[in-house]
């Protein structure tokens, strides 16, 4: 099966090209920039063409992944060339208009499935990501629909099925209103001349969360966000309603009408119902998670830790030297690495150990010790495992040692070769203090 991705040399199109190639599919990508296309071809092991029609004709599945403002023109260009029995998809965040155009310009026998992945190209996998499918009632009976839905669910995605019209209505709020509010807040802070970094020193946890969300949104591709605002027909009504409420609340405040302000909040709370409690719990959880991880990092100074990058999932392993402001200083061998706290998460002990086993070479030293014959080695081992990664690899009694003695050989392991000498010295002191004698 050949999967053609129109606009597969950048952004989410490139993400799907990599993802599907890694799942064993033959992937063909198209894009206007030949230099970039050749680089992606080499990087991902896919096939590149700068001819959209050629890509559409060859694909058993054709995915349109281009900016919203050119989606309609690209659909009109490629849809007539998708072969009968194939699947045509788009992955833009507006669905009603693209759905109509794909159905209108495709040949009879082409299955159309407008799709909206609710994540960006920095996402490491489909696991726990939301993907919205917007087929017509007729399209739901096509075998392709169940295959795509099943594939996504097996990969761990949460799949939501709605009509294109319902999608755009909901997205007008979920994306349109959300982006509009936070972009407006960013502009307001700019016009007020607020030093964002300085303001964090005075921040409540909720302000800190708000600043992080604003920064996350305004740091994204502004052209994409402009298109989301300007191409959804529901946005005009949503903006008008929001601005009307802002003006109303502002007027209440200017008039010092405390009763009206309280009534406004109460009415909104009644509309939210039980979601107010859920929102409080979720926001508390977010605040707690941020402060708790920072606290754990501070307590881990001087200890061995693993930090996983939240986007790339690359692991940084070493001794935590210092935590200050938003930064972590990690000592890796003889180098010091500076990391931003917001970009990494602290790995749990079990997860770190699994990573070390898979990625690091382990070194060891074997030490033989004489004990009295009736010693319980399990008790000795239980004592030592609190201090070392240790196991008994051999026991012996007989020739060459006293008949009342038992020889036990311990193996001490470490991922740091230079630590073995110090570990051996510590082990020897403990053994001498519990009645054991080293064998040389």
Short mmCIF file of C-alpha atoms in Angstrom, two decimals:
data_model
loop_
_atom_site.label_atom_id
_atom_site.label_comp_id
_atom_site.label_asym_id
_atom_site.label_seq_id
_atom_site.Cartn_x
_atom_site.Cartn_y
_atom_site.Cartn_z
CA UNK A 1 0.00 0.00 0.00
CA UNK A 2 1.32 3.43 -0.99
CA UNK A 3 0.41 6.39 1.20
CA UNK A 4 0.81 9.77 -0.51
CA UNK A 5 1.04 12.86 1.66
CA UNK A 6 0.44 16.12 -0.15
CA UNK A 7 2.51 18.61 1.83
CA UNK A 8 4.49 15.87 3.58
CA UNK A 9 7.81 17.73 3.78
CA UNK A 10 6.96 19.88 6.79
CA UNK A 11 4.81 20.13 9.91
CA UNK A 12 2.19 17.50 10.65
CA UNK A 13 2.48 16.07 7.13
CA UNK A 14 6.13 15.25 7.78
CA UNK A 15 5.19 13.82 11.19
CA UNK A 16 2.73 11.40 9.56
CA UNK A 17 5.26 10.55 6.86
CA UNK A 18 7.77 9.49 9.52
CA UNK A 19 5.14 7.74 11.63
CA UNK A 20 3.69 5.72 8.74
CA UNK A 21 7.11 4.88 7.28
CA UNK A 22 8.10 3.46 10.68
CA UNK A 23 4.95 1.31 10.56
CA UNK A 24 6.18 -0.32 7.35
CA UNK A 25 4.19 1.59 4.72
CA UNK A 26 5.56 2.92 1.44
CA UNK A 27 5.28 6.69 1.79
CA UNK A 28 5.35 9.23 -1.03
CA UNK A 29 5.52 12.91 -0.07
CA UNK A 30 5.05 16.01 -2.19
CA UNK A 31 6.07 19.60 -1.58
CA UNK A 32 6.98 22.73 -3.49
CA UNK A 33 10.50 23.11 -2.07
CA UNK A 34 12.68 20.58 -3.94
CA UNK A 35 15.71 21.06 -1.67
CA UNK A 36 13.64 20.47 1.45
CA UNK A 37 11.87 17.55 -0.24
CA UNK A 38 15.14 15.81 -1.04
CA UNK A 39 16.34 16.34 2.52
CA UNK A 40 13.14 14.77 3.89
CA UNK A 41 13.46 11.90 1.41
CA UNK A 42 16.95 11.14 2.74
CA UNK A 43 16.06 11.75 6.39
CA UNK A 44 12.92 9.59 6.53
CA UNK A 45 13.57 7.06 3.77
CA UNK A 46 10.42 8.12 1.90
CA UNK A 47 10.00 9.00 -1.79
CA UNK A 48 9.71 12.67 -2.74
CA UNK A 49 8.04 14.35 -5.71
CA UNK A 50 7.28 18.00 -6.36
CA UNK A 51 4.24 16.97 -8.45
CA UNK A 52 1.03 16.84 -6.39
CA UNK A 53 -0.95 15.15 -9.16
CA UNK A 54 1.67 12.42 -9.56
CA UNK A 55 1.51 11.76 -5.80
CA UNK A 56 -2.31 11.67 -5.87
CA UNK A 57 -2.42 9.22 -8.78
CA UNK A 58 -0.05 6.75 -7.09
CA UNK A 59 -1.55 6.74 -3.61
CA UNK A 60 -3.84 4.07 -2.22
CA UNK A 61 -4.34 6.55 0.62
CA UNK A 62 -3.93 10.24 -0.16
CA UNK A 63 -3.56 12.65 2.76
CA UNK A 64 -3.78 16.40 2.17
CA UNK A 65 -1.67 18.22 4.75
CA UNK A 66 -1.29 21.83 3.66
CA UNK A 67 -2.03 25.20 5.32
CA UNK A 68 -5.74 25.97 5.75
CA UNK A 69 -5.59 28.95 3.39
CA UNK A 70 -4.57 26.74 0.42
CA UNK A 71 -6.47 23.57 1.37
CA UNK A 72 -9.41 24.30 -0.93
CA UNK A 73 -7.22 24.96 -3.98
CA UNK A 74 -5.12 21.83 -3.33
CA UNK A 75 -8.27 19.69 -2.97
CA UNK A 76 -9.51 20.98 -6.32
CA UNK A 77 -6.10 20.23 -7.83
CA UNK A 78 -5.55 16.67 -6.60
CA UNK A 79 -8.97 15.15 -5.79
CA UNK A 80 -9.90 14.41 -9.43
CA UNK A 81 -6.70 12.33 -9.79
CA UNK A 82 -7.19 10.01 -6.81
CA UNK A 83 -7.88 6.55 -8.21
CA UNK A 84 -11.11 4.65 -7.67
CA UNK A 85 -11.08 2.44 -4.56
CA UNK A 86 -8.61 4.71 -2.75
CA UNK A 87 -9.00 6.83 0.37
CA UNK A 88 -8.76 10.64 0.32
CA UNK A 89 -8.21 12.46 3.62
CA UNK A 90 -7.38 15.97 4.75
CA UNK A 91 -5.94 16.80 8.19
CA UNK A 92 -6.72 20.50 8.49
CA UNK A 93 -8.57 21.94 11.49
CA UNK A 94 -11.60 23.11 9.46
CA UNK A 95 -13.83 20.33 8.19
CA UNK A 96 -17.15 21.38 6.63
CA UNK A 97 -15.84 23.13 3.53
CA UNK A 98 -13.01 20.62 2.78
CA UNK A 99 -15.45 17.71 3.21
CA UNK A 100 -17.83 19.16 0.59
CA UNK A 101 -15.01 19.88 -1.85
CA UNK A 102 -13.41 16.41 -1.54
CA UNK A 103 -16.77 14.78 -2.20
CA UNK A 104 -17.50 17.13 -5.10
CA UNK A 105 -14.15 16.84 -6.93
CA UNK A 106 -13.39 13.13 -6.35
CA UNK A 107 -14.28 10.32 -8.73
CA UNK A 108 -17.08 7.92 -7.92
CA UNK A 109 -15.65 5.10 -5.82
CA UNK A 110 -13.17 7.25 -3.88
CA UNK A 111 -13.75 7.13 -0.11
CA UNK A 112 -13.51 10.52 1.58
CA UNK A 113 -12.62 10.83 5.27
CA UNK A 114 -12.08 14.39 6.58
CA UNK A 115 -9.85 14.11 9.65
CA UNK A 116 -8.52 16.42 12.35
CA UNK A 117 -5.56 15.28 14.50
CA UNK A 118 -5.70 17.35 17.69
CA UNK A 119 -1.94 17.51 18.21
CA UNK A 120 1.15 19.10 16.72
CA UNK A 121 4.31 17.76 15.05
CA UNK A 122 6.25 17.82 18.33
CA UNK A 123 4.09 14.95 19.71
CA UNK A 124 6.15 11.75 20.18
CA UNK A 125 3.36 9.25 19.35
CA UNK A 126 -0.38 8.77 18.85
CA UNK A 127 -0.77 7.39 22.33
CA UNK A 128 -3.49 9.31 24.23
CA UNK A 129 -3.84 11.85 21.39
CA UNK A 130 -7.29 12.88 20.12
CA UNK A 131 -8.08 12.31 16.44
CA UNK A 132 -11.45 13.49 15.10
CA UNK A 133 -13.01 11.70 12.11
CA UNK A 134 -15.85 13.48 10.31
CA UNK A 135 -17.39 11.06 7.76
CA UNK A 136 -20.89 11.40 6.34
CA UNK A 137 -23.42 8.74 7.36
CA UNK A 138 -22.85 7.02 4.00
CA UNK A 139 -19.06 7.00 4.46
CA UNK A 140 -19.37 5.26 7.82
CA UNK A 141 -20.40 2.07 5.99
CA UNK A 142 -17.23 2.01 3.88
CA UNK A 143 -14.70 -0.65 5.07
CA UNK A 144 -11.96 2.00 4.95
CA UNK A 145 -13.64 3.88 7.81
CA UNK A 146 -13.45 0.99 10.28
CA UNK A 147 -9.88 0.14 9.20
CA UNK A 148 -8.66 3.69 9.82
CA UNK A 149 -10.53 3.94 13.12
CA UNK A 150 -9.16 0.59 14.31
CA UNK A 151 -5.60 1.50 13.24
CA UNK A 152 -5.72 4.75 15.22
CA UNK A 153 -7.17 3.07 18.31
CA UNK A 154 -4.55 0.30 18.25
CA UNK A 155 -1.90 3.05 18.24
CA UNK A 156 -3.48 4.42 21.41
CA UNK A 157 -5.37 7.39 19.97
CA UNK A 158 -8.72 8.54 21.30
CA UNK A 159 -10.98 8.62 18.23
CA UNK A 160 -14.03 10.91 18.11
CA UNK A 161 -16.56 10.64 15.28
CA UNK A 162 -18.77 13.66 14.49
CA UNK A 163 -20.22 15.36 11.40
CA UNK A 164 -18.10 18.06 9.66
CA UNK A 165 -20.62 20.75 10.67
CA UNK A 166 -20.65 19.73 14.33
CA UNK A 167 -16.84 19.59 14.29
CA UNK A 168 -16.53 23.18 13.10
CA UNK A 169 -19.04 24.41 15.66
CA UNK A 170 -17.15 22.78 18.55
CA UNK A 171 -13.71 23.73 17.20
CA UNK A 172 -14.84 27.33 16.94
CA UNK A 173 -14.85 27.30 20.75
CA UNK A 174 -12.19 24.67 21.58
CA UNK A 175 -9.60 26.22 19.27
CA UNK A 176 -11.01 29.53 18.02
CA UNK A 177 -12.12 31.01 21.35
CA UNK A 178 -9.19 29.54 23.31
CA UNK A 179 -6.58 30.94 20.92
CA UNK A 180 -8.39 34.27 20.65
CA UNK A 181 -8.47 34.74 24.44
CA UNK A 182 -4.83 33.81 25.06
CA UNK A 183 -3.47 35.74 22.09
CA UNK A 184 -5.45 38.75 23.35
CA UNK A 185 -3.96 38.28 26.82
CA UNK A 186 -0.47 38.19 25.31
CA UNK A 187 -1.14 41.43 23.44
CA UNK A 188 -2.52 43.02 26.62
CA UNK A 189 0.58 42.15 28.65
CA UNK A 190 2.73 43.54 25.83
CA UNK A 191 0.79 46.84 25.73
CA UNK A 192 0.97 47.11 29.53
CA UNK A 193 4.75 46.75 29.31
CA UNK A 194 4.84 43.82 31.76
CA UNK A 195 8.23 42.13 32.15
CA UNK A 196 7.09 38.51 31.91
CA UNK A 197 10.17 36.99 33.50
CA UNK A 198 10.06 39.46 36.39
CA UNK A 199 6.33 38.91 36.88
CA UNK A 200 6.91 35.22 37.55
CA UNK A 201 8.66 36.20 40.81
CA UNK A 202 5.31 37.51 42.09
CA UNK A 203 3.18 34.83 40.48
CA UNK A 204 0.45 32.75 42.03
CA UNK A 205 0.31 29.17 40.69
CA UNK A 206 -2.66 30.05 38.47
CA UNK A 207 -0.86 33.07 36.99
CA UNK A 208 2.13 30.81 36.32
CA UNK A 209 -0.11 28.36 34.46
CA UNK A 210 -1.71 31.20 32.49
CA UNK A 211 1.67 32.63 31.44
CA UNK A 212 2.83 29.17 30.34
CA UNK A 213 -0.29 28.66 28.21
CA UNK A 214 -0.01 32.12 26.63
CA UNK A 215 3.65 31.48 25.85
CA UNK A 216 2.83 28.06 24.40
CA UNK A 217 0.24 29.51 22.02
CA UNK A 218 2.00 32.70 20.87
CA UNK A 219 5.19 30.72 20.32
CA UNK A 220 3.52 28.55 17.67
CA UNK A 221 3.16 29.12 13.92
CA UNK A 222 1.23 32.44 13.68
CA UNK A 223 0.04 31.70 10.13
CA UNK A 224 -1.70 28.52 11.29
CA UNK A 225 -3.41 30.38 14.12
CA UNK A 226 -4.47 33.17 11.77
CA UNK A 227 -6.05 30.62 9.43
CA UNK A 228 -7.92 28.93 12.30
CA UNK A 229 -9.41 32.30 13.23
CA UNK A 230 -10.23 33.37 9.68
CA UNK A 231 -11.54 30.24 7.97
CA UNK A 232 -14.08 28.88 10.46
CA UNK A 233 -17.52 30.41 9.76
CA UNK A 234 -18.46 30.07 13.45
CA UNK A 235 -15.71 32.43 14.65
CA UNK A 236 -17.53 35.73 13.99
CA UNK A 237 -20.40 34.88 16.37
CA UNK A 238 -17.98 33.53 18.98
CA UNK A 239 -15.84 36.68 18.92
CA UNK A 240 -18.87 38.95 19.17
CA UNK A 241 -20.23 37.01 22.15
CA UNK A 242 -16.86 37.06 23.93
CA UNK A 243 -16.26 40.78 23.37
CA UNK A 244 -19.82 41.58 24.49
CA UNK A 245 -19.18 39.73 27.76
CA UNK A 246 -15.82 41.47 28.28
CA UNK A 247 -17.48 44.87 27.80
CA UNK A 248 -20.35 43.94 30.11
CA UNK A 249 -18.06 42.78 32.94
CA UNK A 250 -15.82 45.81 32.46
CA UNK A 251 -18.82 48.11 32.78
CA UNK A 252 -19.95 46.29 35.95
CA UNK A 253 -16.49 46.80 37.44
CA UNK A 254 -16.36 50.49 36.44
CA UNK A 255 -19.74 51.03 38.09
CA UNK A 256 -18.58 49.13 41.20
CA UNK A 257 -21.72 47.01 40.90
CA UNK A 258 -20.66 44.23 43.24
CA UNK A 259 -24.00 42.43 43.19
CA UNK A 260 -24.04 42.20 39.37
CA UNK A 261 -20.46 40.92 39.34
CA UNK A 262 -21.32 38.21 41.87
CA UNK A 263 -24.49 37.26 39.99
CA UNK A 264 -22.54 36.99 36.73
CA UNK A 265 -20.06 34.56 38.29
CA UNK A 266 -22.83 32.55 39.93
CA UNK A 267 -24.69 32.23 36.62
CA UNK A 268 -21.56 30.97 34.90
CA UNK A 269 -20.91 28.50 37.73
CA UNK A 270 -24.48 27.18 37.45
CA UNK A 271 -23.93 26.67 33.71
CA UNK A 272 -20.70 24.73 34.38
CA UNK A 273 -22.40 22.58 37.01
CA UNK A 274 -20.15 19.79 38.28
CA UNK A 275 -17.44 20.87 35.84
CA UNK A 276 -16.47 23.62 38.29
CA UNK A 277 -15.39 20.98 40.81
CA UNK A 278 -13.63 18.98 38.11
CA UNK A 279 -11.83 22.10 36.91
CA UNK A 280 -10.69 22.91 40.44
CA UNK A 281 -9.37 19.38 40.93
CA UNK A 282 -7.57 19.33 37.57
CA UNK A 283 -5.98 22.75 38.04
CA UNK A 284 -4.90 21.79 41.58
CA UNK A 285 -3.35 18.68 40.10
CA UNK A 286 -1.45 20.72 37.51
CA UNK A 287 -0.20 23.18 40.14
CA UNK A 288 0.78 20.32 42.45
CA UNK A 289 2.61 18.46 39.67
CA UNK A 290 4.73 21.52 38.84
CA UNK A 291 5.71 22.25 42.45
CA UNK A 292 6.13 18.58 43.38
CA UNK A 293 8.56 17.81 40.58
CA UNK A 294 10.65 20.88 41.39
CA UNK A 295 10.70 19.78 45.04
CA UNK A 296 11.81 16.27 44.04
CA UNK A 297 14.57 17.73 41.87
CA UNK A 298 15.89 19.86 44.72
CA UNK A 299 15.95 16.81 47.01
CA UNK A 300 17.84 14.86 44.33
CA UNK A 301 20.85 17.22 44.19
CA UNK A 302 24.00 15.12 44.39
CA UNK A 303 22.17 11.99 43.29
CA UNK A 304 21.97 10.04 40.04
CA UNK A 305 18.87 10.94 38.00
CA UNK A 306 17.36 10.57 34.54
CA UNK A 307 15.57 13.40 32.75
CA UNK A 308 13.39 12.73 29.71
CA UNK A 309 12.78 15.50 27.16
CA UNK A 310 9.01 15.94 26.91
CA UNK A 311 9.00 16.26 23.10
CA UNK A 312 11.91 14.23 21.72
CA UNK A 313 11.88 11.70 24.63
CA UNK A 314 15.71 11.81 24.62
CA UNK A 315 17.10 10.88 28.04
CA UNK A 316 19.75 12.88 29.92
CA UNK A 317 21.43 10.79 32.61
CA UNK A 318 23.94 11.88 35.24
CA UNK A 319 24.44 13.40 38.68
CA UNK A 320 22.19 16.36 39.50
CA UNK A 321 24.56 19.15 40.50
CA UNK A 322 22.28 22.16 40.89
CA UNK A 323 18.72 23.45 40.48
CA UNK A 324 18.23 27.21 40.14
CA UNK A 325 15.49 29.42 38.63
CA UNK A 326 14.21 27.43 35.61
CA UNK A 327 17.42 25.50 35.08
CA UNK A 328 18.96 22.15 35.95
CA UNK A 329 22.71 21.49 35.93
CA UNK A 330 23.45 17.84 35.24
CA UNK A 331 26.95 16.37 35.46
CA UNK A 332 27.50 13.80 32.72
CA UNK A 333 30.94 12.19 33.07
CA UNK A 334 33.21 15.23 33.16
CA UNK A 335 30.80 17.59 31.38
CA UNK A 336 28.08 19.81 32.80
CA UNK A 337 24.82 20.06 30.86
CA UNK A 338 22.35 22.92 31.37
CA UNK A 339 18.66 21.97 30.89
CA UNK A 340 15.44 23.93 31.19
CA UNK A 341 13.07 22.46 33.79
CA UNK A 342 10.04 23.07 31.58
CA UNK A 343 11.49 20.89 28.79
CA UNK A 344 12.16 17.73 30.81
CA UNK A 345 10.44 15.41 33.26
CA UNK A 346 12.10 13.49 36.08
CA UNK A 347 12.12 9.74 35.45
CA UNK A 348 10.87 7.38 38.14
CA UNK A 349 13.43 4.94 39.58
CA UNK A 350 11.97 1.91 37.78
CA UNK A 351 11.81 3.70 34.42
CA UNK A 352 15.40 4.94 34.82
CA UNK A 353 16.67 1.48 35.72
CA UNK A 354 15.00 -0.02 32.64
CA UNK A 355 16.59 2.68 30.48
CA UNK A 356 20.03 2.05 32.01
CA UNK A 357 19.80 -1.69 31.42
CA UNK A 358 18.93 -1.07 27.79
CA UNK A 359 21.37 1.75 27.04
CA UNK A 360 24.37 1.61 29.40
CA UNK A 361 27.27 -0.80 29.85
CA UNK A 362 27.50 -2.26 33.33
CA UNK A 363 30.85 -2.79 35.11
CA UNK A 364 31.50 -5.08 38.09
CA UNK A 365 34.01 -6.29 40.63
CA UNK A 366 33.99 -9.72 42.34
CA UNK A 367 35.06 -10.02 45.99
CA UNK A 368 35.35 -13.26 47.99
CA UNK A 369 34.67 -13.23 51.72
CA UNK A 370 35.03 -15.84 54.48
CA UNK A 371 32.20 -16.21 57.00
CA UNK A 372 31.44 -18.77 59.67
CA UNK A 373 29.76 -21.80 58.12
CA UNK A 374 26.42 -21.28 59.82
CA UNK A 375 26.01 -17.67 58.55
CA UNK A 376 22.70 -16.75 56.87
CA UNK A 377 23.80 -15.17 53.56
CA UNK A 378 20.27 -13.93 52.86
CA UNK A 379 20.49 -11.63 55.89
CA UNK A 380 23.95 -10.42 54.81
CA UNK A 381 22.69 -9.78 51.28
CA UNK A 382 19.62 -7.92 52.54
CA UNK A 383 21.90 -5.64 54.54
CA UNK A 384 24.23 -4.98 51.62
CA UNK A 385 21.57 -4.33 48.97
CA UNK A 386 20.67 -1.08 50.75
CA UNK A 387 24.14 0.18 49.85
CA UNK A 388 25.17 -1.65 46.67
CA UNK A 389 23.85 -3.28 43.54
CA UNK A 390 25.07 -6.66 44.63
CA UNK A 391 24.51 -10.42 44.26
CA UNK A 392 26.13 -13.65 45.45
CA UNK A 393 27.56 -15.45 42.44
CA UNK A 394 29.30 -18.36 44.20
CA UNK A 395 29.55 -20.13 47.57
CA UNK A 396 32.18 -22.68 48.59
CA UNK A 397 33.34 -24.73 51.58
CA UNK A 398 35.85 -27.54 51.60
CA UNK A 399 39.53 -27.81 50.68
CA UNK A 400 41.80 -24.79 51.21
CA UNK A 401 39.55 -23.15 53.80
CA UNK A 402 38.82 -23.98 57.42
CA UNK A 403 36.09 -26.60 57.84
CA UNK A 404 34.08 -24.17 59.96
CA UNK A 405 34.19 -21.46 57.28
CA UNK A 406 32.12 -20.63 54.21
CA UNK A 407 33.43 -18.65 51.24
CA UNK A 408 30.97 -16.37 49.43
CA UNK A 409 31.81 -14.41 46.29
CA UNK A 410 29.91 -11.16 45.88
CA UNK A 411 29.56 -9.24 42.61
CA UNK A 412 29.19 -5.46 42.94
CA UNK A 413 27.94 -3.74 39.78
CA UNK A 414 27.89 -0.12 38.63
CA UNK A 415 27.23 1.84 35.45
CA UNK A 416 30.16 4.10 36.40
CA UNK A 417 33.48 2.28 36.03
CA UNK A 418 35.38 4.84 38.09
CA UNK A 419 33.02 4.24 41.05
CA UNK A 420 33.98 0.59 41.46
CA UNK A 421 37.13 1.26 43.52
CA UNK A 422 35.24 3.43 46.02
CA UNK A 423 32.40 0.89 46.20
CA UNK A 424 34.93 -1.89 46.87
CA UNK A 425 36.56 0.09 49.70
CA UNK A 426 33.17 0.74 51.32
CA UNK A 427 32.20 -2.92 50.94
CA UNK A 428 35.44 -4.08 52.60
CA UNK A 429 34.88 -1.82 55.63
CA UNK A 430 31.34 -3.12 56.10
CA UNK A 431 32.44 -6.75 55.80
CA UNK A 432 35.19 -6.31 58.39
CA UNK A 433 32.68 -4.78 60.82
CA UNK A 434 30.20 -7.66 60.52
CA UNK A 435 32.80 -10.39 61.12
CA UNK A 436 33.74 -11.32 57.56
CA UNK A 437 37.32 -11.80 56.30
CA UNK A 438 38.45 -10.90 52.82
CA UNK A 439 40.08 -13.65 50.75
CA UNK A 440 43.07 -12.57 48.65
#
